[in-house]
Amino acid sequence: MENRLITFDERNKVFHLHNKQVSYLISVENGGTLSHLYFGKRVKEYHNQLRYPRLDRGFSGNLPGSLDRTFSRDSLPKEYSSAGEMDYHTPATVVRHSDGSNALFLTYKTYKIEDGKPDLKGLPHSWVKDKTEAQTLIITLEDKCSEFEYDLIYTIYRDRPVIVRSVKVRNNGKDSAYIEKAASMQMDFGNKDFESITLPGAHANERHMQREKIGQGIHVYSSHRGTSSHQMNILSLVDPDTNEFNGDAYGFALVYSGNHKFEVERDQFDQIHLNIGINDFNFKWKLKSGDSFQTPEVLMVYSDHGLNQMSQAFHSLIHDRIMRSKFKNQVRPILVNNWEATYFDFDEDKLRPIVDKAKKLGIEMFVLDDGWFGHRDDDNSSLGDWKVFKKKFPNGLGHFADYVHNQGLKFGLWFEPEMISYDSDLYKEHPDYLMQVPGRKPSPSRNQYILDLGREEVRDNIFKQMIKILDDGKIDYIKWDMNRHLSDIYEADLPADQQGEVYHRYVLGFYDLLNRLVTRYPNILFEGCSGGGGRFDAGAAYYTPQIWASDNSDAIARLTIQYGTSLVYPQSMLTSHVSVSPNEQNGRITPFDTRGAVAMWGDLGYELDLTKMSDEDSKKVAEQVAEYKKIRKVTQFGKFYRLKSPMNSNQCAWMTVSQDQNEAVVTVVKIMAYAQPYLTKTKLVGLDPNKQYQNIDTKEIFGGDELMNLGFYDSVEHGDFKAKMYHFKAID
Ligand code: GLA
C-alpha cells in the first residue's frame, strides 16, 4: 500500500521501515536472531541481496544446539544483544535472575505495526499530531527460559529522515529479577570507516565539537553525574570525508536528562557496534513478576548531505515534535537578568532603576535571578525555602512584580527546586529530604545538597511552596536551575536491593515535578538551566522550550559552545546574553557589537547592570534591541546553517534563512586580527538562486545565485573579535 511506512516480507522475514528519505531494514535470521541490515538513504524495495555472509570464524561460537559453524551471533550485525548469548560485544541489556546468573538468549517472537506513535508514560518523548504522521513497529524478543520479553519499538515519521527507538522490558516469569542494563537501542554497521563526533565540555565550556577516528576497542561517551551534564552530549557517526554539506552523517540523541552512555565499539572485524541508553553505572532495576520497564527514547537521524542537513532534521524534530510549550512558536522576549549585574547584592530599590532603564531601551522582560528567597545573601543558605526574602522585598514579591508589569515588562523568576541547603527551614523540618547515605556525611558542592526527588513527598513539598508564589499569576517566566551534580546516591524510601534505581527515579521525579508545573501554568515560559548548559538535552526540551546555554557569556567562548550546540538543538532553544567586558568568566575584552551579534545567535538577553553603562553602550543596546526585533523571527525559527567552524580556525560564520527563502541573516566573526590578513570570503547557502536579495543596510542588490556561488569578501577591520551581520531580503 502506498501509504504504508512499514512492511514485513513474510517469506524472507524482513522488516522495512521507509519513507521518502530513509530506509531501515531488519531481518530475522537463524535461531530467531534479529539482525540489523541497513539504515540510510531510502530504497524502494529490498531484494534480499544484503544477507550477511556466512563464515566459520574462529573463537566466535555458534547457536546452542547447532552444528552450523558458519553462523555466529558474535559476528552478525544485530538489533539488540544480551549478556549470556555467544556474543562478545558490549551487550545492550543485562538481567540478573534470581539464580544469580545473567544469561538471556533473545529470540524473535512476534511483531505488531501500529499507526501513529505510543506515548511514554512519565518520560519525555517525541509525539505525533495525528496517527497518519507516523507508524510504529513493535518487535517482541523473548528469552524462553526466564520468560523475559523485550519490545523493540521503532517509529518512522512520514516526512522526516528519522527513526525513533526505545525498548520495553517485561518480566513474565515467576520470580523477580534485576535489570542491570537496558539500552534504548543497539545498531551494528558492517564495513563503515566511521569517525565519531561528540560534544564534550565542562562547566562554562560546554559542547564543543570533537571528531575522532574510531580505533578497535570500546569507546564510551557518557555521564554518571545524575544529569545529562556539561561534560558529554550526543553522538554522530560520519564517514571520514563527511563535512557540513556532503557525505553520510548519522546522529543519535537520547531523550533523557540523566545518566547516559553512548558505547561505540569497533570490533575484531572492523564492524561498528553501537549501544545508547541509560548509563548502567550504579543501575539495577528490580523487575517483579508481571512488571515492565520502559527505556527512554533515542532519536536517530540520517543525512546524505553532511552535518548541516543532519542538524536541520534534529532542529525540526526537536522543535516540532518534542517541545510542547505553546511558547515554542512565539518569538522569545528580550530580557535583562540581574545575575551578573548584582549577584546576591540587591533589593527592590536597587532593581527598580534597572527595570526603568530596560523599559527605555526596549527590553521586554526583567528576570529576577538567585537570591530573592529565604534569607539568601550568598550561596550558603536557603535552598528549599521558596518564600520571599523580606529584607530585599519588604512589600512582597507581588509588589515588585506589579512594578515591573506597570513598566510594560514581563516578570521572570529564578528557582532551583531540586536543592536543599543545611541552612534552611526545609532542612530543619525534614532533614531526611536531603539525599545522603545513612551513616555517611554527604558531599557538598557549591555548599548545597540534592533533594531526594525520587520521593513523592519531597516533590509535593516543593510543588506546594512553588504554587503559593505562582498562583498569584504575576510570574511570566521561570528559570529552573540546578547547580550541582548528584552524589551520595541513596533513597530513604527504598529497600537495599533497589538502591540501584535511585539515579533513574531521581530523573523521573524531576520530570514529574516539572510536568506538574508546566501543566498547571501553560502561560509561563519555562527556561531550563543547570549552571548554564548542564542539562541541555532533548528530554529537557519536552518541558522547557529554551535553556541557558552556558554560564560563560564571553562572546568568543560562546562561539565554540553555540557551534557545538547547534549540531542537534534548534537555535530558539538556546539562550544567549550580552554581558560586561572584560568578561566576568574569562576576563576577555570584546567589542559591544560582537557581544550583541553572538548573543543574537539564540534568544537574546542582557546580563549586566544597565544603570552602569556608558551613554554610548546604552545607545548600542537600544539599537541591538531594535535590530533584533526585526530579525528574530528569522534567526529564531529559520533554517540554520553552520558556514565556518571556530574550532581551530580564525573565523566563525553561521546563517539562518526564513522557511520561504525570502529573508536571511548572516553573521561572520573574525577572531584574531593580523597586520597582513589573508582575505576570506563567505558564500551563502539555502537561498533561492532565482531570487534577488537586497542587503538591508547598504541597499545593494544581489542574485541568490551570486551570494551562493561567488559569495562576498569578509570585511577587513582592525582589532580582534570583530563581528559583522548581514540582513538580506528578497525583492520582487
Ligand atoms: C547558575 C546559573 C546562572 C545563575 C546562577 C545563580 O550558575 O547558570 O545563570 O542563575 O546559577 O546562582
XYZ file of C-alpha atoms and ligand atoms in Angstrom:
744
model
C 0.000 0.000 0.000
C 1.221 3.496 -0.936
C 0.654 4.895 2.485
C 2.388 2.208 4.436
C 5.622 3.190 6.120
C 6.409 -0.261 7.477
C 6.213 -3.556 5.636
C 7.071 -7.118 6.570
C 8.256 -9.557 3.940
C 6.961 -12.821 5.414
C 8.932 -15.050 3.084
C 12.335 -13.510 3.723
C 11.428 -12.319 7.219
C 12.491 -8.746 6.591
C 11.007 -5.610 8.120
C 11.327 -2.454 6.059
C 10.655 0.946 7.589
C 10.736 3.530 4.846
C 9.618 6.971 3.817
C 10.761 9.220 1.002
C 14.076 9.892 2.714
C 15.262 6.878 4.690
C 15.036 3.104 4.870
C 15.656 0.930 7.888
C 15.879 -2.821 7.360
C 15.795 -5.602 9.920
C 15.781 -9.331 9.278
C 15.092 -12.422 11.328
C 17.980 -14.848 10.934
C 18.954 -18.312 12.164
C 17.771 -19.206 15.633
C 15.370 -16.229 15.725
C 18.262 -13.784 15.763
C 17.161 -10.262 14.949
C 19.679 -8.761 12.585
C 20.378 -5.217 11.506
C 20.555 -4.926 7.736
C 20.580 -1.266 6.858
C 19.861 2.304 7.921
C 20.400 5.030 5.364
C 19.152 6.605 2.187
C 15.814 5.260 1.112
C 15.408 2.254 -1.151
C 12.062 1.491 -2.759
C 12.292 -2.220 -2.231
C 14.790 -4.641 -0.773
C 15.563 -7.802 -2.728
C 17.416 -9.762 -0.134
C 20.881 -9.119 -1.596
C 22.479 -7.846 1.602
C 22.379 -11.075 3.615
C 25.311 -11.236 5.983
C 27.828 -13.731 4.541
C 28.134 -16.988 6.477
C 31.702 -17.735 7.552
C 33.302 -20.017 10.053
C 35.063 -17.545 12.368
C 37.470 -18.842 14.974
C 36.549 -18.054 18.568
C 33.144 -16.782 17.548
C 30.863 -19.558 18.693
C 27.577 -20.748 17.336
C 23.948 -21.163 18.271
C 23.221 -23.540 21.150
C 22.400 -26.991 19.833
C 23.503 -26.143 16.294
C 26.189 -27.792 14.205
C 26.336 -24.852 11.789
C 29.767 -23.310 12.360
C 29.164 -20.503 9.874
C 26.556 -18.668 11.890
C 27.596 -16.719 14.941
C 25.857 -14.037 16.941
C 29.321 -12.701 17.647
C 29.807 -11.507 14.089
C 26.297 -10.990 12.718
C 25.088 -7.353 12.879
C 22.252 -7.328 15.380
C 19.429 -5.128 16.629
C 19.629 -5.945 20.319
C 22.001 -8.239 22.121
C 22.179 -9.528 25.648
C 24.699 -10.973 28.028
C 24.581 -14.731 28.087
C 24.483 -15.369 24.371
C 27.521 -16.145 22.267
C 28.283 -12.500 21.521
C 31.343 -10.782 22.907
C 30.280 -7.233 22.067
C 29.148 -4.951 24.839
C 25.580 -6.139 25.394
C 22.576 -3.857 25.061
C 20.989 -5.488 28.065
C 21.955 -7.439 31.162
C 19.474 -9.102 33.522
C 20.388 -10.739 36.821
C 18.000 -13.598 37.582
C 17.023 -14.987 40.963
C 19.523 -17.857 40.499
C 22.342 -15.317 40.204
C 23.006 -15.887 36.505
C 22.834 -13.192 33.874
C 22.024 -15.464 30.961
C 19.499 -14.212 28.444
C 19.057 -15.531 24.934
C 16.769 -13.271 22.980
C 14.894 -14.694 20.038
C 12.265 -13.268 17.756
C 8.707 -13.919 18.932
C 6.259 -11.682 17.128
C 5.605 -8.187 15.767
C 2.914 -5.544 15.597
C 2.548 -2.477 13.389
C 0.518 0.458 14.657
C -0.472 3.782 13.167
C 0.933 6.800 14.984
C 3.200 6.526 17.967
C 2.511 5.418 21.552
C 3.173 7.888 24.388
C 5.762 7.047 27.006
C 4.296 7.493 30.470
C 6.446 9.596 32.779
C 9.187 10.095 30.203
C 9.630 12.852 27.639
C 9.188 11.652 24.086
C 8.600 12.660 20.526
C 4.945 12.752 19.561
C 2.659 12.844 16.551
C -0.050 15.300 15.628
C -2.275 12.562 14.313
C -1.977 8.881 13.539
C -1.227 9.363 9.861
C 2.019 11.140 10.608
C 3.991 8.066 11.615
C 3.871 4.326 12.042
C 5.330 2.221 14.796
C 6.772 -1.261 14.605
C 6.978 -3.259 17.806
C 9.129 -6.379 17.564
C 8.971 -8.656 20.561
C 12.004 -10.718 21.518
C 11.787 -13.332 24.228
C 14.056 -15.295 26.460
C 12.157 -18.570 26.680
C 13.889 -19.698 29.829
C 13.236 -16.695 32.088
C 10.133 -15.522 30.196
C 11.576 -12.050 29.880
C 10.267 -10.159 26.861
C 11.708 -7.149 25.075
C 9.572 -4.938 22.877
C 11.851 -3.127 20.462
C 9.828 -0.071 19.479
C 10.597 1.735 16.217
C 8.709 4.765 14.940
C 9.169 6.186 11.487
C 7.754 9.604 10.617
C 6.293 10.106 7.175
C 8.223 13.284 6.395
C 11.412 13.132 8.402
C 14.734 11.319 7.942
C 14.283 9.985 11.432
C 13.688 6.748 13.302
C 12.816 6.891 16.991
C 13.641 3.851 19.082
C 13.022 2.663 22.611
C 12.654 -0.633 24.441
C 10.111 -2.004 26.885
C 11.215 -4.892 29.077
C 8.622 -7.226 30.634
C 9.122 -9.879 33.258
C 6.594 -12.638 32.562
C 8.470 -15.094 34.734
C 7.545 -16.138 38.255
C 10.458 -14.550 40.054
C 11.696 -11.020 40.442
C 14.881 -10.212 38.560
C 17.129 -7.177 38.236
C 17.788 -5.251 35.055
C 21.425 -4.226 35.229
C 21.462 -2.654 31.816
C 18.784 -1.797 29.273
C 19.960 0.271 26.333
C 17.345 2.116 24.305
C 18.887 0.913 21.095
C 21.639 -1.096 19.537
C 22.803 -0.966 15.977
C 25.632 -2.677 14.119
C 27.191 -1.303 10.968
C 29.256 -3.530 8.713
C 32.041 -2.081 6.575
C 31.881 1.521 7.760
C 35.031 3.509 8.407
C 33.205 5.861 10.737
C 34.527 8.770 12.711
C 32.671 9.889 15.801
C 31.592 13.418 16.596
C 30.670 14.130 20.198
C 30.089 17.240 22.291
C 32.297 17.050 25.385
C 32.893 20.009 27.681
C 32.889 21.344 31.201
C 31.001 23.887 33.259
C 31.305 27.206 31.396
C 32.822 25.361 28.439
C 30.056 23.114 27.156
C 29.531 21.145 23.956
C 32.478 21.799 21.709
C 32.716 19.507 18.731
C 35.212 16.673 18.979
C 35.825 14.497 15.947
C 37.826 11.299 16.285
C 38.760 8.200 14.371
C 37.283 5.083 15.903
C 40.019 2.555 16.552
C 39.422 -1.035 17.547
C 38.067 -1.244 21.080
C 35.190 0.203 23.065
C 34.771 3.965 23.169
C 32.427 5.296 25.798
C 30.879 8.770 25.827
C 28.847 9.083 28.962
C 27.682 10.862 32.058
C 27.179 9.407 35.511
C 26.699 12.741 37.183
C 22.948 12.282 37.581
C 22.209 14.651 34.706
C 22.972 14.696 31.007
C 25.812 17.027 32.086
C 28.099 19.761 30.772
C 30.685 17.083 30.173
C 29.241 14.941 27.355
C 26.370 15.273 24.927
C 25.179 13.280 21.871
C 26.921 11.294 19.209
C 27.191 11.438 15.485
C 28.858 8.875 13.242
C 30.209 10.151 9.946
C 32.292 8.974 7.042
C 35.855 10.368 7.005
C 35.066 12.710 4.109
C 31.756 13.942 5.508
C 31.653 17.704 6.042
C 28.937 20.260 6.731
C 27.407 19.886 3.278
C 28.369 16.467 1.922
C 28.597 12.882 2.993
C 26.783 10.444 5.233
C 26.028 11.530 8.773
C 24.119 9.633 11.438
C 23.023 11.479 14.550
C 21.839 9.968 17.834
C 20.284 11.944 20.676
C 18.831 10.451 23.817
C 15.571 11.982 25.047
C 16.716 11.832 28.631
C 18.177 14.199 31.210
C 20.040 11.764 33.451
C 22.994 9.382 33.283
C 23.625 8.271 29.734
C 26.046 6.064 27.900
C 26.946 6.016 24.222
C 29.104 2.973 23.523
C 30.831 2.736 20.163
C 32.791 -0.422 19.602
C 34.941 -1.195 16.628
C 35.116 -4.953 16.729
C 37.609 -7.573 15.567
C 36.136 -7.498 12.056
C 36.108 -3.672 11.860
C 32.348 -3.587 12.302
C 30.866 -0.763 14.335
C 28.649 -1.745 17.226
C 26.600 0.918 18.960
C 24.581 0.953 22.200
C 22.805 4.024 23.537
C 20.776 4.355 26.702
C 20.715 4.971 30.416
C 24.175 4.512 31.892
C 24.481 1.133 33.608
C 26.785 2.635 36.267
C 25.033 2.038 39.617
C 21.893 0.970 37.735
C 19.953 -2.027 38.971
C 16.200 -2.018 38.471
C 14.118 -4.600 40.250
C 11.513 -6.023 37.914
C 8.913 -8.002 39.780
C 6.966 -10.753 38.063
C 4.427 -9.095 35.746
C 6.130 -5.666 35.784
C 7.663 -3.780 32.892
C 10.363 -1.167 32.409
C 10.349 1.444 29.661
C 13.652 2.918 28.483
C 13.945 6.494 27.237
C 13.865 7.145 23.505
C 16.698 7.684 21.090
C 16.265 9.968 18.091
C 18.195 8.626 15.118
C 18.705 10.926 12.170
C 20.266 10.125 8.828
C 21.644 12.682 6.386
C 23.207 12.071 2.999
C 24.178 15.742 2.761
C 26.510 16.200 5.662
C 26.178 17.657 9.102
C 24.054 20.701 8.325
C 21.283 18.541 6.932
C 21.546 16.240 9.953
C 21.297 19.225 12.296
C 18.315 20.657 10.446
C 16.478 17.346 10.791
C 17.205 17.371 14.543
C 16.207 21.028 14.891
C 12.894 20.492 13.197
C 12.141 17.261 15.069
C 13.006 18.688 18.482
C 11.181 21.937 17.830
C 8.099 20.477 16.158
C 7.697 17.095 17.824
C 9.463 17.131 21.189
C 8.717 20.578 22.568
C 5.160 21.029 23.781
C 5.130 24.537 25.226
C 2.949 26.983 23.337
C 5.862 29.395 23.528
C 7.906 27.341 21.115
C 6.302 29.118 18.174
C 6.352 32.580 19.713
C 9.243 34.963 19.281
C 11.114 34.993 22.574
C 11.133 38.121 24.703
C 14.369 40.095 25.017
C 15.234 40.054 28.677
C 17.544 41.560 31.213
C 18.689 39.281 34.015
C 20.135 40.710 37.214
C 22.592 37.857 37.959
C 25.810 39.264 36.549
C 24.531 42.790 37.299
C 24.120 42.385 41.052
C 24.770 38.765 42.025
C 23.237 38.451 45.541
C 23.658 42.094 46.403
C 20.281 43.645 45.577
C 16.958 44.738 46.914
C 13.855 46.206 45.369
C 15.270 49.754 45.433
C 18.396 48.687 43.599
C 16.499 46.718 40.964
C 13.866 49.320 40.092
C 16.265 51.571 38.142
C 17.408 48.560 36.111
C 13.779 47.885 35.220
C 13.260 51.553 34.299
C 16.327 51.567 32.091
C 15.315 48.277 30.470
C 11.989 49.794 29.550
C 13.719 52.792 27.954
C 15.933 50.550 25.867
C 13.055 48.450 24.546
C 13.812 45.316 26.598
C 10.717 43.188 27.186
C 11.285 41.195 30.365
C 13.048 41.528 33.686
C 14.317 38.312 35.255
C 14.983 38.210 38.973
C 17.730 35.655 39.485
C 19.122 33.872 42.544
C 18.839 35.481 45.989
C 15.187 36.610 46.317
C 14.073 33.906 48.778
C 14.678 32.596 52.310
C 17.476 34.699 53.774
C 19.842 34.175 50.862
C 22.598 36.758 50.695
C 25.157 34.324 49.300
C 25.119 30.745 48.047
C 25.367 29.179 51.504
C 21.739 29.139 52.529
C 18.002 28.915 51.897
C 17.672 26.444 49.039
C 14.397 24.675 49.726
C 12.740 27.755 51.255
C 10.696 29.266 48.449
C 9.387 32.243 50.414
C 10.274 35.821 49.614
C 13.239 37.389 51.410
C 11.521 40.220 53.257
C 14.707 42.217 53.723
C 15.048 42.578 49.945
C 11.340 42.842 49.143
C 9.657 44.366 52.210
C 6.340 44.685 50.376
C 6.402 41.197 48.948
C 7.336 39.828 45.587
C 3.926 40.644 44.093
C 4.546 44.305 44.754
C 7.786 44.226 42.786
C 6.188 42.126 40.029
C 3.479 44.817 39.745
C 6.159 47.450 39.375
C 7.809 45.527 36.553
C 4.466 44.940 34.850
C 3.497 48.594 35.194
C 6.645 49.470 33.298
C 5.339 47.290 30.496
C 7.826 44.463 31.055
C 7.178 40.828 31.765
C 8.477 39.419 35.023
C 10.636 36.296 35.309
C 11.794 34.460 38.401
C 14.651 32.054 39.194
C 14.116 28.794 41.099
C 16.384 25.928 41.998
C 13.754 23.382 43.039
C 15.962 20.290 43.261
C 18.236 21.558 46.032
C 18.458 21.994 49.769
C 20.856 23.966 51.993
C 21.737 22.877 55.506
C 20.907 26.422 56.489
C 17.228 26.277 55.572
C 13.857 25.804 57.256
C 13.264 22.833 54.976
C 16.313 21.058 56.341
C 15.294 21.838 59.919
C 11.841 20.358 59.319
C 12.817 17.483 57.029
C 16.497 16.540 57.320
C 15.653 13.252 55.616
C 14.742 15.081 52.386
C 18.461 15.625 51.761
C 19.865 12.784 49.669
C 22.528 11.003 51.713
C 23.759 7.546 52.527
C 22.881 6.598 56.138
C 25.870 6.886 58.423
C 27.919 8.922 55.946
C 28.431 12.662 55.590
C 27.090 13.866 52.230
C 29.421 15.839 49.949
C 28.647 19.497 49.409
C 29.018 21.164 46.048
C 28.577 24.943 45.985
C 27.722 24.269 49.621
C 24.400 22.749 48.632
C 22.833 19.298 48.584
C 20.432 17.302 46.468
C 16.795 16.809 47.373
C 15.664 13.212 47.201
C 13.353 13.912 44.254
C 12.570 10.235 43.731
C 10.238 10.587 46.728
C 6.763 11.881 46.073
C 6.549 13.527 49.475
C 9.603 15.636 48.701
C 8.227 16.687 45.319
C 4.872 17.556 46.881
C 6.537 19.818 49.398
C 8.416 21.801 46.742
C 5.382 21.891 44.463
C 3.201 23.338 47.220
C 5.763 26.004 48.012
C 6.139 26.987 44.377
C 2.434 27.212 43.565
C 1.962 29.576 46.516
C 4.105 32.027 44.597
C 2.960 31.191 41.092
C -0.806 31.057 41.679
C -0.787 34.857 42.001
C -0.434 34.964 38.240
C 2.328 37.552 38.368
C 5.151 35.417 37.061
C 5.561 35.209 33.276
C 8.729 33.133 33.104
C 10.656 30.701 35.262
C 14.344 29.949 35.061
C 14.694 26.433 36.515
C 18.262 25.981 37.680
C 20.301 23.076 39.071
C 23.717 23.974 40.357
C 25.408 20.734 41.261
C 25.584 17.106 40.223
C 24.369 14.115 42.197
C 26.436 12.264 44.781
C 25.633 10.224 47.902
C 23.186 8.150 45.908
C 20.529 6.764 48.223
C 16.766 6.972 48.526
C 15.378 6.739 52.055
C 12.112 5.113 50.906
C 13.725 2.227 49.030
C 14.942 -1.157 50.344
C 18.591 -2.131 49.936
C 18.066 -4.188 46.783
C 16.527 -1.198 44.998
C 19.185 1.411 45.668
C 20.356 0.899 42.086
C 17.157 2.610 40.986
C 17.927 5.945 42.617
C 19.505 7.765 39.661
C 16.639 6.936 37.321
C 13.964 7.556 39.943
C 15.527 10.969 40.517
C 15.151 11.805 36.825
C 11.554 10.525 36.794
C 10.906 12.683 39.861
C 12.414 15.719 38.159
C 10.163 15.123 35.136
C 7.116 14.641 37.344
C 7.628 17.875 39.263
C 8.392 19.865 36.149
C 5.453 18.320 34.333
C 3.043 19.253 37.116
C 4.226 22.851 36.903
C 4.235 23.250 33.120
C 0.754 21.690 33.013
C -0.630 23.957 35.713
C 0.943 27.081 34.219
C 0.754 26.883 30.420
C 1.147 30.666 30.273
C 4.522 30.690 31.970
C 7.551 30.409 29.719
C 9.964 27.930 31.299
C 13.679 28.168 30.744
C 15.913 25.260 31.716
C 19.342 25.764 33.234
C 21.901 23.765 35.149
C 24.855 26.003 35.929
C 24.442 27.087 32.318
C 24.102 24.181 29.912
C 24.464 21.206 32.249
C 21.132 19.758 31.232
C 20.871 20.789 27.610
C 19.175 17.730 26.149
C 16.193 16.581 24.137
C 14.438 15.341 27.281
C 14.504 18.784 28.875
C 13.196 20.298 25.622
C 9.912 18.434 26.172
C 9.257 20.697 29.177
C 11.370 23.813 28.651
C 11.485 25.238 25.122
C 14.618 27.200 25.931
C 17.742 26.594 28.004
C 20.539 28.837 29.255
C 23.380 27.502 27.127
C 26.340 28.287 29.361
C 27.459 30.303 32.367
C 30.192 31.518 30.082
C 28.840 34.662 28.475
C 32.069 35.670 26.722
C 31.247 36.088 23.050
C 34.342 34.277 21.777
C 33.984 31.325 24.147
C 30.328 31.197 23.153
C 31.280 30.640 19.507
C 32.504 27.091 20.143
C 29.749 26.409 22.686
C 26.969 27.564 20.381
C 28.542 25.971 17.330
C 28.577 22.584 19.052
C 25.103 23.065 20.496
C 23.731 23.727 17.016
C 24.726 20.223 15.950
C 21.485 18.946 17.473
C 19.479 21.667 19.193
C 17.438 24.367 17.444
C 18.615 27.926 17.878
C 15.362 29.029 19.568
C 16.222 26.597 22.374
C 19.493 28.371 23.099
C 19.541 31.490 25.255
C 22.450 33.838 24.978
C 23.152 37.119 26.719
C 25.297 40.195 26.293
C 27.394 40.781 29.400
C 30.116 43.173 30.531
C 33.625 43.469 29.137
C 36.134 42.448 30.446
C 34.061 39.306 30.712
C 33.339 38.043 34.242
C 34.266 34.440 33.440
C 37.498 34.784 31.474
C 38.457 38.469 31.520
C 38.354 38.834 27.730
C 37.691 42.251 26.274
C 35.389 42.199 23.267
C 33.569 44.898 21.300
C 29.947 45.549 22.257
C 28.765 44.863 18.708
C 30.379 41.438 18.722
C 28.748 40.537 22.012
C 25.388 41.536 20.512
C 25.942 39.656 17.250
C 26.918 36.434 19.041
C 24.041 36.668 21.531
C 21.618 37.103 18.613
C 22.524 33.549 17.546
C 19.886 32.388 20.049
C 17.291 34.137 22.240
C 18.817 37.499 23.092
C 19.137 38.880 26.589
C 21.304 41.205 28.674
C 23.161 40.108 31.755
C 24.683 43.334 33.054
C 23.794 46.393 35.074
C 22.050 48.649 32.583
C 22.313 51.557 35.002
C 26.103 51.419 34.995
C 26.594 51.637 31.255
C 28.072 54.492 29.299
C 25.674 56.516 27.131
C 27.392 55.074 24.100
C 26.802 51.472 25.214
C 23.228 52.279 26.238
C 22.627 53.573 22.732
C 24.080 50.363 21.377
C 21.719 48.268 23.493
C 18.744 50.234 22.169
C 19.990 49.704 18.616
C 20.613 45.991 19.127
C 17.203 45.511 20.687
C 15.523 47.325 17.794
C 17.529 45.356 15.251
C 16.848 42.042 16.956
C 13.112 42.710 16.946
C 13.360 42.972 13.161
C 15.316 39.775 12.630
C 14.375 37.438 15.469
C 11.615 35.657 13.604
C 14.204 34.553 11.058
C 17.069 33.950 13.479
C 14.937 32.016 15.981
C 12.869 29.948 13.561
C 14.644 29.968 10.204
C 16.646 27.131 8.727
C 20.024 27.182 10.396
C 23.345 26.622 8.612
C 26.847 26.448 10.008
C 29.178 28.062 7.484
C 32.586 28.312 9.151
C 33.715 26.456 12.217
C 35.540 28.287 15.027
C 37.308 25.042 16.007
C 40.971 25.578 15.151
C 40.195 28.430 12.799
C 40.177 32.200 12.889
C 36.561 32.640 11.869
C 33.090 31.537 12.755
C 30.093 32.066 10.490
C 26.501 30.941 10.537
C 23.246 31.950 8.891
C 19.514 31.428 9.108
C 17.098 31.539 6.204
C 13.345 32.011 6.565
C 11.297 28.988 5.534
C 10.047 30.848 2.413
C 13.650 31.812 1.496
C 12.715 35.481 1.428
C 14.935 36.574 4.278
C 18.351 35.622 5.593
C 20.577 36.767 8.413
C 24.293 36.019 8.225
C 26.930 36.551 10.895
C 30.678 36.318 10.372
C 33.046 36.670 13.317
C 36.757 37.195 12.889
C 38.652 36.014 15.938
C 42.226 37.395 15.853
C 43.480 40.375 13.854
C 46.597 40.267 11.631
C 48.588 43.115 10.060
C 48.620 41.412 6.680
C 45.386 39.471 6.809
C 44.583 36.745 4.350
C 41.425 37.679 2.559
C 38.492 35.420 3.231
C 35.149 35.013 1.522
C 31.793 33.898 2.795
C 29.461 32.045 0.484
C 25.828 31.808 1.478
C 23.630 28.727 1.221
C 19.950 27.884 1.289
C 18.806 30.910 -0.743
C 16.659 30.784 -3.862
C 19.100 31.099 -6.795
C 16.401 32.781 -8.860
C 15.548 35.486 -6.358
C 17.167 38.884 -5.938
C 18.203 39.801 -2.422
C 18.792 43.247 -1.007
C 21.272 43.940 1.757
C 19.027 45.901 4.124
C 21.864 48.164 5.376
C 23.682 49.005 2.173
C 20.681 48.626 -0.179
C 22.893 46.668 -2.595
C 21.115 44.017 -4.605
C 22.492 40.534 -5.436
C 21.137 37.402 -7.023
C 20.668 34.420 -4.716
C 22.941 32.527 -7.118
C 25.624 35.219 -6.772
C 25.532 35.136 -2.970
C 25.761 31.362 -3.025
C 28.264 30.808 -5.850
C 30.524 33.858 -5.678
C 29.938 34.920 -2.097
C 31.497 38.124 -0.803
C 34.771 39.161 0.766
C 34.675 39.402 4.527
C 35.323 42.895 5.781
C 38.863 43.642 6.891
C 38.802 45.527 10.143
C 41.403 46.478 12.696
C 41.170 44.752 16.039
C 40.438 41.317 17.436
C 36.992 39.758 17.822
C 35.105 41.664 15.152
C 31.662 40.529 14.051
C 29.663 41.546 11.048
C 25.982 40.843 10.487
C 24.196 40.924 7.152
C 20.465 41.020 6.694
C 19.129 40.157 3.241
C 15.579 40.356 1.986
C 14.208 39.113 -1.307
C 12.795 41.817 -3.550
C 10.268 41.441 -6.374
C 23.702 29.220 37.749
C 23.109 29.836 36.511
C 23.371 31.313 36.494
C 22.793 31.938 37.735
C 23.357 31.270 38.974
C 22.664 31.757 40.220
O 25.086 29.241 37.709
O 23.571 29.217 35.355
O 22.842 31.912 35.354
O 21.400 31.806 37.714
O 23.214 29.864 38.914
O 23.127 31.131 41.351
